[in-house]
mmCIF file of C-alpha atoms and ligand atoms in Angstrom:
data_model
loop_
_atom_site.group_PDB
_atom_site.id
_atom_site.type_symbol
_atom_site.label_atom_id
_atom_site.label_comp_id
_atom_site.label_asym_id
_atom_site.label_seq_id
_atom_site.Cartn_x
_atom_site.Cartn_y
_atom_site.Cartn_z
ATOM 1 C CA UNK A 264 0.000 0.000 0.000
ATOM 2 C CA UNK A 265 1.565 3.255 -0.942
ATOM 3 C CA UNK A 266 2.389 5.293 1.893
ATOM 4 C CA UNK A 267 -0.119 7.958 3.370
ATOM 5 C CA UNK A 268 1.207 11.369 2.317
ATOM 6 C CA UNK A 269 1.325 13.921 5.831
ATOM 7 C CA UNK A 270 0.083 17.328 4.734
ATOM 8 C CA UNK A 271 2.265 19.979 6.094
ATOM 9 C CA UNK A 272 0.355 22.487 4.147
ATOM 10 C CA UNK A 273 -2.920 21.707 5.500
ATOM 11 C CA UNK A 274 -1.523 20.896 9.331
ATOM 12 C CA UNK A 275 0.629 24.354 8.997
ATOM 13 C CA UNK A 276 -2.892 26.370 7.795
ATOM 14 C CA UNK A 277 -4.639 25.100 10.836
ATOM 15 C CA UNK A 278 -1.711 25.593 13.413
ATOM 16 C CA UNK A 279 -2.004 29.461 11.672
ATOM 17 C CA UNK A 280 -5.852 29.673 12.194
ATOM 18 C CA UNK A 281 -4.617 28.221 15.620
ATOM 19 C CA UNK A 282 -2.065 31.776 16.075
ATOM 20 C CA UNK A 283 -5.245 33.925 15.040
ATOM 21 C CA UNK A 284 -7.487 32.987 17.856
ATOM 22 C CA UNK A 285 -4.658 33.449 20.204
ATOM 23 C CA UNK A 286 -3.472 36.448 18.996
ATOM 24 C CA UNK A 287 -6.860 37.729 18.983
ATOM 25 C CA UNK A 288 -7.822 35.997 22.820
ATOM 26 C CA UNK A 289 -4.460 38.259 23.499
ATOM 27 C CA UNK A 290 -5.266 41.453 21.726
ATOM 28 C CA UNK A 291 -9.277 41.520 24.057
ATOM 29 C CA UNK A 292 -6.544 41.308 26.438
ATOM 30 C CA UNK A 293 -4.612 44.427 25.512
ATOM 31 C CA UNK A 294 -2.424 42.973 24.474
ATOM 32 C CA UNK A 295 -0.902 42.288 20.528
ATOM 33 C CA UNK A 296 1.841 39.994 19.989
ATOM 34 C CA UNK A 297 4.741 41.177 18.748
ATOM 35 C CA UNK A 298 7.521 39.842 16.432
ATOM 36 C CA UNK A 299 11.044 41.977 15.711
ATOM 37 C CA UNK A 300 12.926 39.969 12.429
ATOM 38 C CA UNK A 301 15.715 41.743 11.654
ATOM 39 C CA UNK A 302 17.444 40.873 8.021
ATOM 40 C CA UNK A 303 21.135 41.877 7.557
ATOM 41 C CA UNK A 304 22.492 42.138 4.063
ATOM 42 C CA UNK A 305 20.871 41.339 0.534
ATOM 43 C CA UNK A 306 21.020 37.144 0.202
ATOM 44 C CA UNK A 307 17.741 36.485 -1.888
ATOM 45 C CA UNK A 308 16.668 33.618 0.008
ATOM 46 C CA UNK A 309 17.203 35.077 3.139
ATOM 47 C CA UNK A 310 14.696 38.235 1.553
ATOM 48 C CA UNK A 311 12.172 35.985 0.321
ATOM 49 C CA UNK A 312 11.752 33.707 4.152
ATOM 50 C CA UNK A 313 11.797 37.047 5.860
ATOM 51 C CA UNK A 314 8.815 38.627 3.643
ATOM 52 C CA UNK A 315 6.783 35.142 4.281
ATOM 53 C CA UNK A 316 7.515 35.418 8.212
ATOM 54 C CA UNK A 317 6.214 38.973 8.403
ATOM 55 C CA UNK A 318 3.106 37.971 5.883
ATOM 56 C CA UNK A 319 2.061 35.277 8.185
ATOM 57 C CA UNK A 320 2.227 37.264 11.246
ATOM 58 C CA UNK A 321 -0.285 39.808 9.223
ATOM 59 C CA UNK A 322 -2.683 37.150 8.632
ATOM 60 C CA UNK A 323 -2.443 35.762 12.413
ATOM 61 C CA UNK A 324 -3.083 39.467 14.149
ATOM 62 C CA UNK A 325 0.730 39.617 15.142
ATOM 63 C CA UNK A 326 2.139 42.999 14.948
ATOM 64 C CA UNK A 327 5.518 42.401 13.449
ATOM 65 C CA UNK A 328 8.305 45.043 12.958
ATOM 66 C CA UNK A 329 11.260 44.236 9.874
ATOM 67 C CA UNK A 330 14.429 45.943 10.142
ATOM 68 C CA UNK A 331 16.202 45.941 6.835
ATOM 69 C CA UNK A 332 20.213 46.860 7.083
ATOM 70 C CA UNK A 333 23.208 46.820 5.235
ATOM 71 C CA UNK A 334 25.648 44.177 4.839
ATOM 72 C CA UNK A 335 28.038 46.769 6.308
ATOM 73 C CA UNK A 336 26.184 46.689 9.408
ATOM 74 C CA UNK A 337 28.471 46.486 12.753
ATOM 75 C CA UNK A 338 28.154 43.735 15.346
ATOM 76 C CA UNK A 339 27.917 46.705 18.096
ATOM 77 C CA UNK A 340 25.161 48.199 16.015
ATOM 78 C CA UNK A 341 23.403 45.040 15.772
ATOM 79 C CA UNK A 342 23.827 44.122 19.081
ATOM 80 C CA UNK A 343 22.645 47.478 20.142
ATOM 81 C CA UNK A 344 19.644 46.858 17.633
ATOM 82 C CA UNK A 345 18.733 43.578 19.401
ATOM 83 C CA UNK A 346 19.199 45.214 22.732
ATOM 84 C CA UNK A 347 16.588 47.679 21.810
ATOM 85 C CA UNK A 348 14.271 45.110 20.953
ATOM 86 C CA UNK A 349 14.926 43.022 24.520
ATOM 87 C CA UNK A 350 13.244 46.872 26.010
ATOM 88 C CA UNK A 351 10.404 46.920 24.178
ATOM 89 C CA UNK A 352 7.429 45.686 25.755
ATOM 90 C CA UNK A 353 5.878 45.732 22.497
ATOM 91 C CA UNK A 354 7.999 42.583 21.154
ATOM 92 C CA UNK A 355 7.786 39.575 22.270
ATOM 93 C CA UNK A 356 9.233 37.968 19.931
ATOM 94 C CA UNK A 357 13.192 38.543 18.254
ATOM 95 C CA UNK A 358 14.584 36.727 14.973
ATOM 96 C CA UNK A 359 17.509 37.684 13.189
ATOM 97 C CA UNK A 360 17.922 35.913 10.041
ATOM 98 C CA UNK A 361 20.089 33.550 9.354
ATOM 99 C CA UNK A 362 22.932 33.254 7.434
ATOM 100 C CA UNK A 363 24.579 36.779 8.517
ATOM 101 C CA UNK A 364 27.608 38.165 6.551
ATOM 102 C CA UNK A 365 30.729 36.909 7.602
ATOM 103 C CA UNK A 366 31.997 39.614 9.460
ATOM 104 C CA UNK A 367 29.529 39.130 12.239
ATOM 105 C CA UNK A 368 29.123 36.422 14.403
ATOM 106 C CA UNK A 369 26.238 34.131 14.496
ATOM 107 C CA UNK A 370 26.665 32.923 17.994
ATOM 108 C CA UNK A 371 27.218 36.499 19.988
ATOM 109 C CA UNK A 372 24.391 37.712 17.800
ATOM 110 C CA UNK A 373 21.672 34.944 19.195
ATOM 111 C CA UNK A 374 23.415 34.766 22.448
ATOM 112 C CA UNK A 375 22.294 38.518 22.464
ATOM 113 C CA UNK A 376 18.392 37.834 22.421
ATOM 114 C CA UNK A 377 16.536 37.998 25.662
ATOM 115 C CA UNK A 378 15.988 34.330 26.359
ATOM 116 C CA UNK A 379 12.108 34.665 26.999
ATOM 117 C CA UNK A 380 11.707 36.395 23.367
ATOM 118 C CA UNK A 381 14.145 33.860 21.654
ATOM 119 C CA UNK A 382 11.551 32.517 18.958
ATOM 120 C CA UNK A 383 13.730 30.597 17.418
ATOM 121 C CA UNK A 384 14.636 28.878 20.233
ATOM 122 C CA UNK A 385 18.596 28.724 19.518
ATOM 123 C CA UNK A 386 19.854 30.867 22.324
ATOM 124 C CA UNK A 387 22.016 28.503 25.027
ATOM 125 C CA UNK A 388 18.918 28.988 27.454
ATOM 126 C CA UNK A 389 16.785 27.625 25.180
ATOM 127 C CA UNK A 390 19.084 24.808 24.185
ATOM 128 C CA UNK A 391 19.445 24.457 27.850
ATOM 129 C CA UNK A 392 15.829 24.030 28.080
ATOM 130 C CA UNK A 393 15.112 21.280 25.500
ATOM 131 C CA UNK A 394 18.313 19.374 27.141
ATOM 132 C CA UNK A 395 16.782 19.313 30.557
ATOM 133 C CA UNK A 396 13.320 19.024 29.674
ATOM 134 C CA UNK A 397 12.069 22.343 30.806
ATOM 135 C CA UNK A 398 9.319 24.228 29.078
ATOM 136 C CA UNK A 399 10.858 26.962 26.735
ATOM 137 C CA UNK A 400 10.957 28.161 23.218
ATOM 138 C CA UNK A 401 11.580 25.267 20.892
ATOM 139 C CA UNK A 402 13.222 25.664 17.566
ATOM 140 C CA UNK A 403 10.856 25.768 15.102
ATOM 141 C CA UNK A 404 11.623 23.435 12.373
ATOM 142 C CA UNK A 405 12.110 20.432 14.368
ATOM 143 C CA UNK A 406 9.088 21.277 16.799
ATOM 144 C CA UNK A 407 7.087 21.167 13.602
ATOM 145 C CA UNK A 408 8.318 18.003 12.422
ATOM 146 C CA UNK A 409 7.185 16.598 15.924
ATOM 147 C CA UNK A 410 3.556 18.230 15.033
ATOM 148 C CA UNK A 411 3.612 16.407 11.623
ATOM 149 C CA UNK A 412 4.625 12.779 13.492
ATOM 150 C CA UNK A 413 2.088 13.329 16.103
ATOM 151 C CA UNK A 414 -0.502 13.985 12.963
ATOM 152 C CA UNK A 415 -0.187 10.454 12.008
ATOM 153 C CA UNK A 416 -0.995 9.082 15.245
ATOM 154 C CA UNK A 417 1.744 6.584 15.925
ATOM 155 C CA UNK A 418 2.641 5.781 19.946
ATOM 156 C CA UNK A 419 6.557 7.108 19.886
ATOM 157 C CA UNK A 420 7.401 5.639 23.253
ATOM 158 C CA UNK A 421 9.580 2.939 22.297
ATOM 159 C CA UNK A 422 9.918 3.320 19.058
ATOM 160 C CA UNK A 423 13.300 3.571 16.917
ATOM 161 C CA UNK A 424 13.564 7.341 15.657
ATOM 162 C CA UNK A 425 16.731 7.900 13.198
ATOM 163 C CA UNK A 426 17.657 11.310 12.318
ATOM 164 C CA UNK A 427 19.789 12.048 9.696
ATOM 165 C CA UNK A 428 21.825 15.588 10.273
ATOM 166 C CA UNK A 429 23.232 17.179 13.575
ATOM 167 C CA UNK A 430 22.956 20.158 13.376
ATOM 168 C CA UNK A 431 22.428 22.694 16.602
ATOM 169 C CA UNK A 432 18.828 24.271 14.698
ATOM 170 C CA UNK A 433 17.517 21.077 13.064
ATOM 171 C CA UNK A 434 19.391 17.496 13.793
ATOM 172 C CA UNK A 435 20.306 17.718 17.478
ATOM 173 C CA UNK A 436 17.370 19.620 18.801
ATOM 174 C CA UNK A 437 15.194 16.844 16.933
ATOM 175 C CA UNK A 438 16.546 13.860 18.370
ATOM 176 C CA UNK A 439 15.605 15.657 21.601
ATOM 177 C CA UNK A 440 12.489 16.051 21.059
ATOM 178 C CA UNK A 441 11.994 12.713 20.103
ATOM 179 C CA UNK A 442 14.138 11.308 23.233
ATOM 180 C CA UNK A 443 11.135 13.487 25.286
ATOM 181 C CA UNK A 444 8.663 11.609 23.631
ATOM 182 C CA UNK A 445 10.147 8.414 25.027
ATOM 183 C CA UNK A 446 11.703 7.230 21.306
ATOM 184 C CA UNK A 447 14.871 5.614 21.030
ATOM 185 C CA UNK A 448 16.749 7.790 18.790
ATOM 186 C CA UNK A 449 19.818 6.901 16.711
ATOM 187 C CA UNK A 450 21.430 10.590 15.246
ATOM 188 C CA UNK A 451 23.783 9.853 11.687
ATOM 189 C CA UNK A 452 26.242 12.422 10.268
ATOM 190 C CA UNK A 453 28.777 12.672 8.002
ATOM 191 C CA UNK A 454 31.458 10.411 9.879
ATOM 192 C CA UNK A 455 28.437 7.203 10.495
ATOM 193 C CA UNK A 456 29.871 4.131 8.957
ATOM 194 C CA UNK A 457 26.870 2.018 7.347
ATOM 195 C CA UNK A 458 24.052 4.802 7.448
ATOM 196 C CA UNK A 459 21.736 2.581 5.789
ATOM 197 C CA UNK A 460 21.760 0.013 8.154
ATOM 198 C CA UNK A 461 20.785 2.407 10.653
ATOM 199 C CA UNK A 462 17.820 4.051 8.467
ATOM 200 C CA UNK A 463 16.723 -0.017 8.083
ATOM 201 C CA UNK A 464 15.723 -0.349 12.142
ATOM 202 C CA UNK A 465 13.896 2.963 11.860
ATOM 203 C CA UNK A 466 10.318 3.396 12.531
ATOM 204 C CA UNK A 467 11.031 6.658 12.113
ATOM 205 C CA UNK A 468 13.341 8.566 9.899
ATOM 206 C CA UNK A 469 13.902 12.404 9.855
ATOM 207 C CA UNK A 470 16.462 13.629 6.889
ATOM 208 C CA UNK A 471 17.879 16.766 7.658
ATOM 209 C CA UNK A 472 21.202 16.830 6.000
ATOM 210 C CA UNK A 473 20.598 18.426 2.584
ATOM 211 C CA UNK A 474 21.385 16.015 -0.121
ATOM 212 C CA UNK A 475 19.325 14.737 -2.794
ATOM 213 C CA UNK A 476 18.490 10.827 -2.467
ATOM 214 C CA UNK A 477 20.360 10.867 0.852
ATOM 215 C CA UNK A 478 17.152 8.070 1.542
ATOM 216 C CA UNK A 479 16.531 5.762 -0.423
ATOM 217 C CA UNK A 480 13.477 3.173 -0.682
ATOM 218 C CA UNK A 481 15.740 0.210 -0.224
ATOM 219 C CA UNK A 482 16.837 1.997 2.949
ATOM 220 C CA UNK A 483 13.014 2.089 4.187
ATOM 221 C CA UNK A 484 11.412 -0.413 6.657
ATOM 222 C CA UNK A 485 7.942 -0.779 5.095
ATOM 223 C CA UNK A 486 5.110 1.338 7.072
ATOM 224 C CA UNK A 487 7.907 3.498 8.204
ATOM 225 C CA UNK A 488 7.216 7.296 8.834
ATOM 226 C CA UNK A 489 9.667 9.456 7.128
ATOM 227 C CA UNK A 490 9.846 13.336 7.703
ATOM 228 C CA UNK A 491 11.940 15.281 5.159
ATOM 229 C CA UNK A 492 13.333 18.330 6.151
ATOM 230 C CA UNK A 493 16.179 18.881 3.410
ATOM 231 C CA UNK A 494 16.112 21.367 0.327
ATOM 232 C CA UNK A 495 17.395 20.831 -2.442
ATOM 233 C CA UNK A 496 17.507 21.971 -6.108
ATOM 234 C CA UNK A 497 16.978 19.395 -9.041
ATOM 235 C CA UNK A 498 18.457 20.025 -12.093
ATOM 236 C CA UNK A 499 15.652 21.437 -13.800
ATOM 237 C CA UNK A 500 15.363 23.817 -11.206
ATOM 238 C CA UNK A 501 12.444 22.188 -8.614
ATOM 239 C CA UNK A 502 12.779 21.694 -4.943
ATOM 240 C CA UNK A 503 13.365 18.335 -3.301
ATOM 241 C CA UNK A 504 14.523 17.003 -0.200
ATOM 242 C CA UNK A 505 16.753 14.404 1.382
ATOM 243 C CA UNK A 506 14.475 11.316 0.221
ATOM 244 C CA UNK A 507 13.651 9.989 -3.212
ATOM 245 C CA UNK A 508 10.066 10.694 -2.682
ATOM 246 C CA UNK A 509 8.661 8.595 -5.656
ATOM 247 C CA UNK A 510 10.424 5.433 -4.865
ATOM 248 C CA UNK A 511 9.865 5.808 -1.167
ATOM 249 C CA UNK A 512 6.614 6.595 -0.764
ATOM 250 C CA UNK A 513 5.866 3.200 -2.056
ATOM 251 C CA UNK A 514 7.186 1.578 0.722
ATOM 252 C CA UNK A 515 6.975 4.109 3.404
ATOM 253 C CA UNK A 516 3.833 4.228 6.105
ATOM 254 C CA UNK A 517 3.906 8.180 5.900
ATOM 255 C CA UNK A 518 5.927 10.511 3.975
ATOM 256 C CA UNK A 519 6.358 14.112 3.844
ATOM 257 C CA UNK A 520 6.356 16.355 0.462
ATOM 258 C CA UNK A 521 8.939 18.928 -0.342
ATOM 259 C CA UNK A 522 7.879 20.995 -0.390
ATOM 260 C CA UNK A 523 4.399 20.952 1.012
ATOM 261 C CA UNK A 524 5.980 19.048 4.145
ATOM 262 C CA UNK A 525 7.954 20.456 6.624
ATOM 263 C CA UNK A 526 8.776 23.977 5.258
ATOM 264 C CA UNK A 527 5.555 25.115 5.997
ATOM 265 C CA UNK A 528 5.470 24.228 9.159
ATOM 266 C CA UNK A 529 8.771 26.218 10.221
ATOM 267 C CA UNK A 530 6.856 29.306 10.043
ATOM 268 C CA UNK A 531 3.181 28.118 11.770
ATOM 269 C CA UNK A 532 6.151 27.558 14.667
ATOM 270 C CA UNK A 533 7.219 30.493 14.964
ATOM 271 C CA UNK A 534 4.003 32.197 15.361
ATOM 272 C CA UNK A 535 3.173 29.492 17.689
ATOM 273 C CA UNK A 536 6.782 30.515 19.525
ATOM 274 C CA UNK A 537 5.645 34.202 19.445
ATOM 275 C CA UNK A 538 2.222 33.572 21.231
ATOM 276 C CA UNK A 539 3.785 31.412 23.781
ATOM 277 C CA UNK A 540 6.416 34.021 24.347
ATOM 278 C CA UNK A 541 3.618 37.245 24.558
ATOM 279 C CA UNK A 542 1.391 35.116 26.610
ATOM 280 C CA UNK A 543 4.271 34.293 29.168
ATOM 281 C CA UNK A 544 4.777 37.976 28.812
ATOM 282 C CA UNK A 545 0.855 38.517 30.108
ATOM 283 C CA UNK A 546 -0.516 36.108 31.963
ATOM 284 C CA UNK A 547 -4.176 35.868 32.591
ATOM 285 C CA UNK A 548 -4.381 37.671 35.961
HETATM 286 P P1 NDP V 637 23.671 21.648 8.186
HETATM 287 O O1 NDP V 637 24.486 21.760 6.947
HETATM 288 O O2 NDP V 637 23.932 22.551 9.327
HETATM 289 O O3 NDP V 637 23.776 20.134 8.740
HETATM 290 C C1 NDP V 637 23.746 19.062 7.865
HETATM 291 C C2 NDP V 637 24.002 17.782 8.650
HETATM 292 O O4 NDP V 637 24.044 16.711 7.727
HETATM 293 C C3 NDP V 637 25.317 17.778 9.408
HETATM 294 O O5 NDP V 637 25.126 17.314 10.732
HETATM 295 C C4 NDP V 637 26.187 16.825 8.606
HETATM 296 O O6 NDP V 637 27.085 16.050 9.376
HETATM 297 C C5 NDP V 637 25.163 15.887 8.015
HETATM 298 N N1 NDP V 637 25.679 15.273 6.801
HETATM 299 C C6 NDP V 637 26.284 15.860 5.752
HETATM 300 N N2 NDP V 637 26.645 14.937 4.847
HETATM 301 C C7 NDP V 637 26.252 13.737 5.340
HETATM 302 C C8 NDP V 637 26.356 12.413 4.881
HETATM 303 N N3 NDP V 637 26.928 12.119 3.715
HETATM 304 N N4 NDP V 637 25.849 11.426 5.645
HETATM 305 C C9 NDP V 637 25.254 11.698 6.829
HETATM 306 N N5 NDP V 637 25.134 12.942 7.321
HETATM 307 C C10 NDP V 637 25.637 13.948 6.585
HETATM 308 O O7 NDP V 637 22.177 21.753 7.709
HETATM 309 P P2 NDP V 637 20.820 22.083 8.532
HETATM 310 O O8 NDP V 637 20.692 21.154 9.660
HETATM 311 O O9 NDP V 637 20.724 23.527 8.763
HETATM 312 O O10 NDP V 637 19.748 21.731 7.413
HETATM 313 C C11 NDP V 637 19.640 20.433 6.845
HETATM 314 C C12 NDP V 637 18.746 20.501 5.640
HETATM 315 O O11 NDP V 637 17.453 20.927 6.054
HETATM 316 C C13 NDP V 637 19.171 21.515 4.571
HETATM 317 O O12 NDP V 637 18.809 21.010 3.309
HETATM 318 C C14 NDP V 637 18.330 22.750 4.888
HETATM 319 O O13 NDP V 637 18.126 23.551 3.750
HETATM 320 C C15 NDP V 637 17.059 22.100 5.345
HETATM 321 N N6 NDP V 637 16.252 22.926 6.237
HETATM 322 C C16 NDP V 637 14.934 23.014 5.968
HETATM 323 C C17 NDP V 637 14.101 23.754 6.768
HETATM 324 C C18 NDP V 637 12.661 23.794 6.437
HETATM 325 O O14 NDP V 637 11.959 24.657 6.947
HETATM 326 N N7 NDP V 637 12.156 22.878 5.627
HETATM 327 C C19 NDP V 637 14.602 24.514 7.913
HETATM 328 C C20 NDP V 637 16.003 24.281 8.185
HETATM 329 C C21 NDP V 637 16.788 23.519 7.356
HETATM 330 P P3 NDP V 637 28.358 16.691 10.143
HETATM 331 O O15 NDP V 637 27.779 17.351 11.362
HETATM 332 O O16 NDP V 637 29.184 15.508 10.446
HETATM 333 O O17 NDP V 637 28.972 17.663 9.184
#
């Protein structure tokens, strides 16, 4: 039986319609969430993820602010920028896009954030958080592949979760969050001997390493869920991720798109991430 295909698009529009009714239980309140994304330099990509934040706070009732500056920008004027943010009551949220020009450095710059408006959930604190199991701000992408698991209804507690990728945003802060849900989680990267024989005893198998046909069907157990979170460009110019979705999906249980899978749901995170960080901000009395 071909595999069921898990609708990212669908469970991201309902996680947004989700963001509205808080925002809006929030806003009869007094209060209206805020989001600060702040976009250094001119990388195309990096223009084009910022605009679709800042759209889908619109649609969800969250006030968002976008600061636009110049590659040239300092690291004291950005931290100084951030800073300002941390003051205002009016954000709740803080983002700063990702990759920054080389000059400034990625790890001061997040370290900078107020922990309680850290969205993205990549400050230390937050890391901090996931490690010991505290509630906090989770990063987005992997908290949304969680959602899109949890959408097909499997039990995780025991099973054998395999993540490809180990990376501090996506790879390690995924095998977390399956380790909280009581899987047992194997984590691959470029220096695993025999990486298919560890994708073989998954149940389930995130791919977060960004390369085509890193997954392959022959890899698959059959019924397996498999959550794609890589992007990649085909030749003719189309998207696709870390798994050769055709041949897969006929002998995986659930599969995700790309896109149409995961991508969407980075964003529906972070509005969720906003809301939980305004509400924090203003509890119900
Ligand atoms: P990174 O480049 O930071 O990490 C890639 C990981 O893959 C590393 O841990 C690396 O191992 C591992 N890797 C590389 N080559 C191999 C290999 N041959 N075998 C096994 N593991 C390997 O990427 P990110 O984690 O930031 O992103 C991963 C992918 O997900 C990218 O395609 C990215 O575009 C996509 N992405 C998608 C998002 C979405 O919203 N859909 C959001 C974020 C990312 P090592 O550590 O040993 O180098």
């Amino acid at each position: 039986m071909p595999a069921k295909i898990i609708d990212g698009a669908a469970i991201a529009s309902g996680l947004r319609a989700e963001a509205a009714r808080r925002a809006a239980a929030l806003a009869a309140r007094g209060v209206q969430p805020g989001l600060a994304v702040i976009l250094v330099g001119d990388d195309p990509a990096s223009a084009v993820y910022v605009r679709n934040k800042v759209r889908a706070c619109q649609e969800a009732g969250i006030h968002s602010v976008l600061e636009r500056h110049d590659a040239a920008l300092t690291q004291e004027a950005l931290l100084a920028r951030i800073d300002a943010f941390n003051a205002d009551a009016a954000i709740h949220g803080i983002l700063v896009q990702m990759p920054l020009p080389k000059h400034l450095d990625p790890q001061r710059v997040i370290q900078a954030i107020a922990s309680a408006k850290d969205v993205d959930g990549f400050s230390i604190a937050s890391a901090g958080e996931l490690m010991t199991g505290l509630p906090g701000l989770r990063p987005a992408t992997p908290a949304g592949c969680m959602k899109l698991i949890e959408s097909t209804g499997a039990d995780l507690r025991g099973k054998h979760a395999v993540v490809l990728g180990r990376s501090n945003t996506v790879g390690k802060p995924m095998a977390l969050l399956l380790l909280q849900a009581h899987a047992t989680v194997t984590i691959c990267h470029s220096a695993t001997k025999d990486l298919a024989a560890h994708v073989r005893r998954a149940d389930i198998v995130v791919a977060a390493v960004g390369r085509r046909n890193m997954v392959t069907a022959d890899m698959l157990q059959p019924g397996a869920i498999v959550i794609d979170v890589g992007i990649n460009r085909k030749d003719d110019g189309k998207l696709c991720g870390d798994v050769d979705f055709d041949a897969a999906k006929a002998v995986a249980g659930w599969i995700t798109p790309v896109p149409g899978g995961v991508g969407p749901m980075t964003i529906a995170m972070l509005l969720m991430n906003t809301l939980q960080a305004a509400e924090a901000a203003a509890p119900i009395p």
